[in-house]
Amino acid sequence: MNQGFTFAVLITLLSALSGCGSDEKVQKVSSKDFGDAWPFTVDTVDLLCDGPSPKALARTSDGTVYALNGSARSIAKTRGWADGRDITKPSPTTPAVMMDYSDIVRIAQELCLKP
């Protein structure tokens, strides 16, 4: 293969990859939005939804993606996602129980419904 052709293929691939995720639906939520009900150990997350079976995801500022619901956890290992329970705070009233983040899961899943 000649170098010119290889370079052209490389440029084409890089251009295609740079557009990946550009139509990604994201909603940033933070501890300021939820107050004492904020369930995570990080201050902000970007919520994402991976369909068709709505998989609720949270991405932290370091780029780590966390699976928040069962359908996301079921494929987390194959996708390289961490478990959302890893960034969940203990309940202030019952420290042995982690805080509920079902409202955040619902917000993330709604992203799958947006056009």
Coordinates of C-alpha atoms in Angstrom, one line a residue:
M1 CA 0.0 0.0 0.0
N2 CA 1.4 3.4 -0.9
Q3 CA 1.9 6.1 1.8
G4 CA -0.5 8.5 0.1
F5 CA -3.4 6.0 0.2
T6 CA -2.6 5.0 3.8
F7 CA -2.6 8.7 4.8
A8 CA -5.9 9.3 3.1
V9 CA -7.5 6.3 4.8
L10 CA -6.2 7.5 8.2
I11 CA -7.6 11.0 7.7
T12 CA -10.9 9.5 6.7
L13 CA -11.1 7.3 9.8
L14 CA -10.1 10.2 12.1
S15 CA -12.7 12.4 10.6
A16 CA -15.4 9.8 11.0
L17 CA -14.4 9.1 14.6
S18 CA -14.4 12.8 15.5
G19 CA -18.1 12.9 14.7
C20 CA -18.9 10.0 17.0
G21 CA -21.2 11.0 19.8
S22 CA -21.9 14.5 18.4
D23 CA -25.6 13.8 18.5
E24 CA -25.3 12.4 22.0
K25 CA -28.1 13.5 24.3
V26 CA -26.7 14.7 27.6
Q27 CA -28.1 16.5 30.6
K28 CA -25.8 17.9 33.3
V29 CA -27.2 17.6 36.9
S30 CA -25.5 18.6 40.1
S31 CA -25.7 18.6 43.8
K32 CA -27.0 22.2 43.5
D33 CA -30.1 20.9 41.6
F34 CA -30.9 18.3 44.3
G35 CA -29.7 19.7 47.5
D36 CA -29.7 17.2 50.4
A37 CA -31.3 14.6 48.1
W38 CA -28.1 14.5 45.9
P39 CA -27.1 10.8 46.0
F40 CA -23.6 10.9 44.6
T41 CA -20.1 11.5 46.0
V42 CA -19.2 13.7 43.0
D43 CA -20.7 17.2 42.6
T44 CA -21.9 16.9 39.0
V45 CA -22.6 14.2 36.4
D46 CA -23.6 14.2 32.8
L47 CA -26.6 12.0 32.4
L48 CA -26.8 9.8 29.2
C49 CA -29.2 7.2 27.9
D50 CA -28.3 4.3 25.8
G51 CA -31.3 2.7 24.0
P52 CA -33.3 0.9 22.9
S53 CA -33.9 -0.7 26.4
P54 CA -33.2 2.6 28.3
K55 CA -29.9 2.2 30.0
A56 CA -29.4 5.1 32.4
L57 CA -25.8 6.3 32.6
A58 CA -23.9 9.0 34.5
R59 CA -20.5 10.3 33.3
T60 CA -18.2 12.1 35.7
S61 CA -15.8 14.9 35.0
D62 CA -12.9 12.4 34.6
G63 CA -14.8 10.6 31.8
T64 CA -15.8 7.5 33.8
V65 CA -19.3 6.2 32.8
Y66 CA -21.4 4.7 35.5
A67 CA -24.3 2.3 34.9
L68 CA -27.2 3.4 37.0
N69 CA -30.0 0.9 36.3
G70 CA -30.2 -2.9 35.9
S71 CA -30.3 -2.9 32.1
A72 CA -27.1 -0.8 32.0
R73 CA -25.4 -2.9 34.7
S74 CA -26.2 -6.1 32.8
I75 CA -23.8 -5.0 30.0
A76 CA -21.5 -2.6 32.0
K77 CA -18.5 -5.0 31.9
T78 CA -18.6 -5.4 28.1
R79 CA -19.0 -1.7 27.6
G80 CA -16.3 -0.6 30.1
W81 CA -18.8 1.1 32.4
A82 CA -18.4 1.2 36.2
D83 CA -21.3 0.5 38.6
G84 CA -23.2 3.6 39.7
R85 CA -23.3 2.3 43.2
D86 CA -19.6 3.0 43.4
I87 CA -20.3 6.8 43.6
T88 CA -23.5 6.6 45.7
K89 CA -23.5 8.1 49.2
P90 CA -24.8 6.3 52.2
S91 CA -28.2 7.5 53.4
P92 CA -27.9 10.2 56.1
T93 CA -30.6 8.6 58.2
T94 CA -29.5 4.9 57.6
P95 CA -25.8 4.8 56.8
A96 CA -25.9 1.1 56.1
V97 CA -28.2 1.8 53.1
M98 CA -27.1 3.7 50.0
M99 CA -29.1 6.8 48.9
D100 CA -31.9 6.3 46.3
Y101 CA -31.1 7.7 42.9
S102 CA -34.2 6.5 41.0
D103 CA -35.2 10.1 40.1
I104 CA -31.9 10.6 38.4
V105 CA -32.4 7.2 36.6
R106 CA -35.8 8.5 35.3
I107 CA -34.2 11.8 34.1
A108 CA -31.5 9.8 32.2
Q109 CA -34.0 7.4 30.7
E110 CA -36.1 10.3 29.4
L111 CA -33.1 11.3 27.3
C112 CA -33.8 8.2 25.2
L113 CA -37.2 9.6 24.3
K114 CA -36.0 12.9 23.1
P115 CA -35.7 13.3 19.3

